[in-house]
Structure formats: structure tokens, C-alpha cells
Amino acid sequence: MRLINQKVSRPAGFLLAAIPFAIVIIAYVSASGARLAVNPSDKLLPSFASMAEAFWRMATQPDRRSGSLLLWADTAASLARLALGIGISALLALLLGVPIGLIPKIRGLLNAFIATFSLIPPITVLPILFIAVGLGEASKIALIIIGTAPVMTRAIALAVSELPVELLVKAQTLGASTWQIILRVVLPQIWPKLVVAIRLGLVPAWIFLISAEAIASTEGLGYRIFLVRRYLAMDVILPYVAWITLIAFLLDRALMLSSRRFFRWAHLGGGGL
Amino acid sequence: MFRKSLLKFLPAAFAATLLLSAPAAEAAPKKDFKVCWSIYVGWMPWGEIQNSGLMKKWADKYGINVDIVQINDYIESINQYTAGEFDGCSMTNMDALSIPSGGGVDTTALIIGDYSNGNDGIVLKGAKALADIKGQTVNLVELSVSHYLLVRGLDGIGLSEKDITVVNTSDADMVAAYSTPDVTAVVTWNPLLSEIAGMPESYKVFDSSQTPGEIIDIMMVNTEVLKDNPDFGKALVGAWYEMMAIMSKSDSAGMDMRTAMAKASGTNLAGYDSQLASTAMFYTPAEAVAFTKDPKLITTMEFVRQFLFEKGILGEGAPSVDFVGIEFPGGKTLGDTANIKLRFDPAYMEMAAAGKL
């Protein structure tokens, strides 16, 4: 049988998926063990035990300096920034993307501009951002918005322009105005696409969140990682990276599942990632 | 099918393991050595020692090879040294204690190059006294020598870190950050310091010349490597003091050398000379030896280790301030004598002072 026709059973699929993870873990444990054998206080590749201990300390013991539980304070600060940034981006994507996708004159006005704007690497305009909105929370959220809104807007505009033209014609023969078409034809169909846009936008959003926190802040997941990097505390950094990955994964799954639940009609094709 | 895939993956796992295990600095006689440095007024000579062939001259004399590598990011250079990629690296006394020594890498101060004598400072916008800092938000690179200087400055006027809010700010963005209206106080180092202090309504209210000799710039080397390869230490020290003799003169050779260093650090001769003016360079080995043997160094390291411990930098898990031992000339120590990881040993500088290299 050809390779492309060999199906994988559920348990075998699970094992297959576990292989790359197992390889990375085995490679890490052996490399870490080798370094720790030479120098028991090696900081570069700490053992799983010391990482678990550091993570537990960050999560349950008040910090010597600030008295707060660092992991939760950092997570709350970062998630608040992420939610605000991605929320505003989603709103912009909707407000701009729908007219761009539907109305030729607005597409003519904005399409080229947004396409150009989306190509600016956001980090390079950071000094301008500082001067425009200051060094506080606003600049971090603005960085996330600049990094994600253009791409999400284009995704929505594309989805709108790909709506079956029959639907629009049919609505018009029934006498719908442009405004009514937006409300009754376009928007209901665009919600699941917005969820997809948010899921895709979250990837760069995390990157910009972490970079923004590295530049000037007093708390946050990215702040902590860049702070303890100053003394090579990999026993804190690696669990934080795993924690960020876990949160990002759960957010993505939650968005996908809620889209399946609320917009079942959009997932009739089955599968999907 | 599963077994087959596993077998196929095994070599890949092996390769990944090899990749991950960066070589720990080897403790055995060897011929090839690598040291690293990053841009800072007191370390610019290392670049010219390599470029001018001085390093090759001294390495050849002892029959070894020494490669001097510039790393763009200061902390990254220390991390690389700590990971075992380099046999030596230029860093401050404070970062040496917290990163390599705190990380179990036994490290020796081979060459005490200089101390900051005004190169680090606190700048306030629209206020002329350090006491005005009370209640302000202060932007600085947290846990760096700037942070240490701030704590020392606050100590001196009866304030503590609780009286202010520290905002961790990357040094790369310090100047841009300072030009925004909501940033009113920064602690930073040269050349950023002179740029920021030169802006309108800005006053340098405290600098490292008020706590002289506490922020020390040192060529740190791996103790094991040095013990097994004394020639490595001799070659580095020999090359360094020959360069010191050249660059400290005001003749044309000295000016040329300093101009090259100025260019490499992105300024001109006048700019570099003004940075040197706020740096107390030890141009002769005798001065550096005297500084190392001065009991004041022990007091300084006591301040430094207390600062590091209070900030949790000696490793969050460090049970006490004595966790890492520090050794000074004459057998004096601080901290755990069974875990000495930082050594101030003037032996090689003394050889240079006595002309025995």
C-alpha cells in the first residue's frame, strides 16, 4: 500500500505525536545530566527537579522584594495586555475589514495603505510609539495592535470578498440596502472568520507582548524572563517558556472549541485544525 | 510501524543531544584559548590588542593561541563564558559574582582593568538634588550596576528602594525613553549617561565617583583553565600591560591607538578621552596590584554580595548571603570557604609589575 493511503489508528496516532516530544525531553535530560555531573550548580541546563522547585516558588511563595506571588502577578499583567491588544485589533479588523471587503470605493481608499502598513516591522517604530503614547501600558498595547491589526484586517477583508456573490445578489433582489447586507448577510457569516483571524493574530501578539515587556515594565511574563536572564536563571526561564506555551495552546483550543460550538454551521466540513 | 519510526528517530535524538551539550570549559593543558569582551570604555583595549597583533606576539612567546572575540551583547558574553564557550571574559565584579560564580563556575580576576569613576550616574529631569528622587519612577536596567549605584546613592541620603518605583528599561531604549515626558529619572552608564545628562533641564545628581572603586571592570578567567595553563594568564597579562603602556601616552602612537578604540566604540578621540576621564584606569600593574590588596576591596564585595542577595540574584534558591565564597589576597575570604567560586588573585599582575613575563 502506498504511504499516502496508510491510515493511522487513534492509539498509534497518539504514540506518533508523542515521539518528537519524547526525543526533546530525552535529549534535554541527558545533556543536562552531563553538565550537572561536571558542575552541580550549572545554570545553563538545570534539572527538571530544580525547574519544578523554581516554578513552585514563583507560584506559591511571596517575593522577597514585592511581597506578591510573581507567577500570578506576571500572568495577570501579561494576559490583560494581550486581551486588550488583541481585542482592539479584532474590533479594528471588523470595522475596517468588512467595508474593505465589501465596498469597492473603501477598498480603493484603504487596501493599498493597509497592505503597506502591515509590512512595517513594528519594533522599528518603537521610539516613535514611546514619544506618541509614552512608556507605560499604552505603548505595549499599541505595539500588539500595530503588529496584529493589519494582518487581521486583511484576513477579514479577504473573507468578506470571498462570500458567494449569489448571496449578495439574492439579498439585493429582496431589496436589501448596503447597510442591511452588512448586518444580515456579511456579519453573521464573518464571525467564525473573525475567530480564525484572532487565532492567527495571537501568534504575533505573543511575540510583540514579550518584546514590549522586555523594553520597559515592572511586571509581566516577558519582563520576568528578560530580568532573570541577567543572571542566567534558566531554572526560572524554561518553566516560564513552558507556561507561556501552555497558555497560548489553551487559548487557541478554547477559541477553536467555542467557534465549533457557537458556529456549528461553519464547521460542517469536519476536521479543521 | 511504530518500532520502525522509533529506530529511525534514534540517531536524530543522539545528534540533538550532542548539539545541546555545549562543551564545558575543559580543565587540562591545552594550546588554544578564547576570551570575549563587549563594548565599554575600559575594555576597548582588548579589541586593539587583537587587531594590532599584540595578542599574537605574546601568545607566540608562550607557544599558545589566544583568540579575542567581541560579543555585541554584554550579558550574552557573560552567559557564553559561564556556559563554557570562552576561557575568559571582561565583566564587572558584581556580574562576575552573580552569573559565573553564582552558577558554580570558579572564576579568577586575572586583570583588574579599571573602576568606574563617574561613568555610571543618576540623572533627574528638572531637579538638582538626589533627594528629589523620592516618590519618582526611575528607569534603569534592573539588577545591573545601575541598580546597585541607585541603592548605594539612596542609602547615602537615608532613603531606600521603597521610596521609589523602579522600571526595568532596556539600555538600547534608554535615550528614547528619556525623551518622553513621563520619564523623569534614569540611572545609566556612559556613553548614554553623557548624552542624557546633556539634554535640557537634566541634572546629574549622583555618580559613581561618589562611591569610588565599587564598580570594577575586570578580565575574568576560568580558575581551572588558569591553574592548568599558567601561560594563558601570562600571555593575556603581558599583552594587556603592553597595550596600557602604549595607550596611556600622549605621543602619536598613543593617540593613534586611542583613536582606533574611539572609532570602534562609535565616537571620536575627544569623546573617548572624555569617557576615559571618568574611568580610573590602572595603566600600570603595580596600581592594580595595590588596589587588589587594599582591604577596601573586601568592604566593596560585602556591599555587592548583600545587594545581590537581597535582590535574589545569587540564585533565588541561595539559602544565605554566604552561599558563594569569595577569596582575597592574603587568604582572607567572605562567605562559604568550602564553595569559593570568585578569587581575587594578584599573582599574574605582580609578575607583570616585577617584569617577570
Coordinates of N, CA, C and O in Angstrom, one line a residue, chain B residues 110-112 237-238 240-242 244-245 282-292 346-355 357:
Chain B
L110 N 41.7 38.0 36.7 CA 43.1 38.0 36.2 C 43.7 39.4 36.1 O 44.8 39.7 36.6
I111 N 42.9 40.3 35.5 CA 43.4 41.7 35.3 C 42.3 42.7 35.8 O 41.2 42.7 35.3
I112 N 42.7 43.4 36.9 CA 41.8 44.5 37.3 C 42.1 45.7 36.4 O 43.1 46.3 36.5
V237 N 48.1 38.9 30.4 CA 48.5 40.0 31.2 C 49.6 40.7 30.5 O 49.7 42.0 30.5
G238 N 50.5 40.0 29.9 CA 51.6 40.6 29.2 C 51.1 41.5 28.1 O 51.5 42.7 27.9
W240 N 48.1 42.8 27.7 CA 47.3 43.9 28.3 C 48.2 45.1 28.8 O 48.0 46.2 28.4
Y241 N 49.3 44.8 29.5 CA 50.1 45.9 30.1 C 50.9 46.5 29.0 O 51.3 47.7 29.1
E242 N 51.3 45.8 28.0 CA 52.0 46.4 26.9 C 51.0 47.5 26.2 O 51.4 48.6 25.9
M244 N 48.5 48.9 27.7 CA 48.3 50.0 28.6 C 49.4 51.1 28.5 O 49.2 52.3 28.5
A245 N 50.7 50.6 28.4 CA 51.8 51.5 28.3 C 51.7 52.3 27.0 O 52.0 53.5 27.0
F282 N 43.8 51.5 35.5 CA 45.1 51.1 36.1 C 46.1 50.9 35.0 O 46.1 49.8 34.5
Y283 N 46.8 51.9 34.6 CA 47.7 51.8 33.5 C 48.9 50.9 33.8 O 49.5 50.3 32.9
T284 N 49.3 50.9 35.1 CA 50.4 50.0 35.4 C 50.0 48.9 36.3 O 49.0 49.0 37.1
P285 N 50.6 47.7 36.2 CA 50.3 46.6 37.0 C 50.4 46.9 38.5 O 49.6 46.3 39.3
A286 N 51.3 47.7 38.9 CA 51.5 48.0 40.3 C 50.3 48.6 40.9 O 49.9 48.3 42.0
E287 N 49.7 49.6 40.2 CA 48.4 50.2 40.7 C 47.3 49.2 40.9 O 46.6 49.2 41.9
A288 N 47.2 48.2 39.9 CA 46.1 47.2 40.0 C 46.4 46.3 41.2 O 45.5 45.9 41.9
V289 N 47.7 45.9 41.4 CA 48.0 45.0 42.5 C 47.7 45.7 43.8 O 47.1 45.1 44.7
A290 N 48.0 47.0 43.9 CA 47.8 47.7 45.2 C 46.3 47.8 45.4 O 45.8 47.6 46.6
F291 N 45.5 48.0 44.4 CA 44.0 48.0 44.5 C 43.5 46.7 45.0 O 42.6 46.6 45.8
T292 N 44.0 45.6 44.4 CA 43.5 44.3 44.7 C 43.8 43.9 46.2 O 43.1 43.2 46.9
P346 N 46.2 38.5 42.8 CA 47.1 39.5 42.0 C 48.3 38.8 41.4 O 49.2 39.5 40.9
A347 N 48.5 37.5 41.5 CA 49.7 36.8 41.2 C 50.2 37.2 39.8 O 51.4 37.6 39.6
Y348 N 49.4 37.2 38.8 CA 49.8 37.4 37.4 C 50.1 38.9 37.2 O 51.1 39.3 36.5
M349 N 49.3 39.8 37.9 CA 49.6 41.2 37.7 C 50.9 41.5 38.4 O 51.7 42.4 38.0
E350 N 51.2 40.8 39.5 CA 52.5 41.0 40.2 C 53.7 40.6 39.3 O 54.7 41.3 39.3
M351 N 53.5 39.5 38.6 CA 54.6 39.1 37.6 C 54.8 40.2 36.7 O 56.0 40.6 36.3
A352 N 53.8 40.9 36.2 CA 53.9 42.0 35.2 C 54.6 43.1 35.9 O 55.5 43.8 35.3
A353 N 54.2 43.4 37.2 CA 54.8 44.6 37.9 C 56.3 44.3 38.1 O 57.1 45.3 38.0
A354 N 56.7 43.1 38.3 CA 58.1 42.7 38.6 C 58.9 42.5 37.3 O 60.1 42.2 37.3
G355 N 58.2 42.7 36.1 CA 58.8 42.5 34.8 C 59.3 41.0 34.6 O 60.3 40.8 33.9
L357 N 57.5 38.6 33.0 CA 56.8 37.9 32.0 C 57.6 37.7 30.7 O 58.3 38.6 30.3

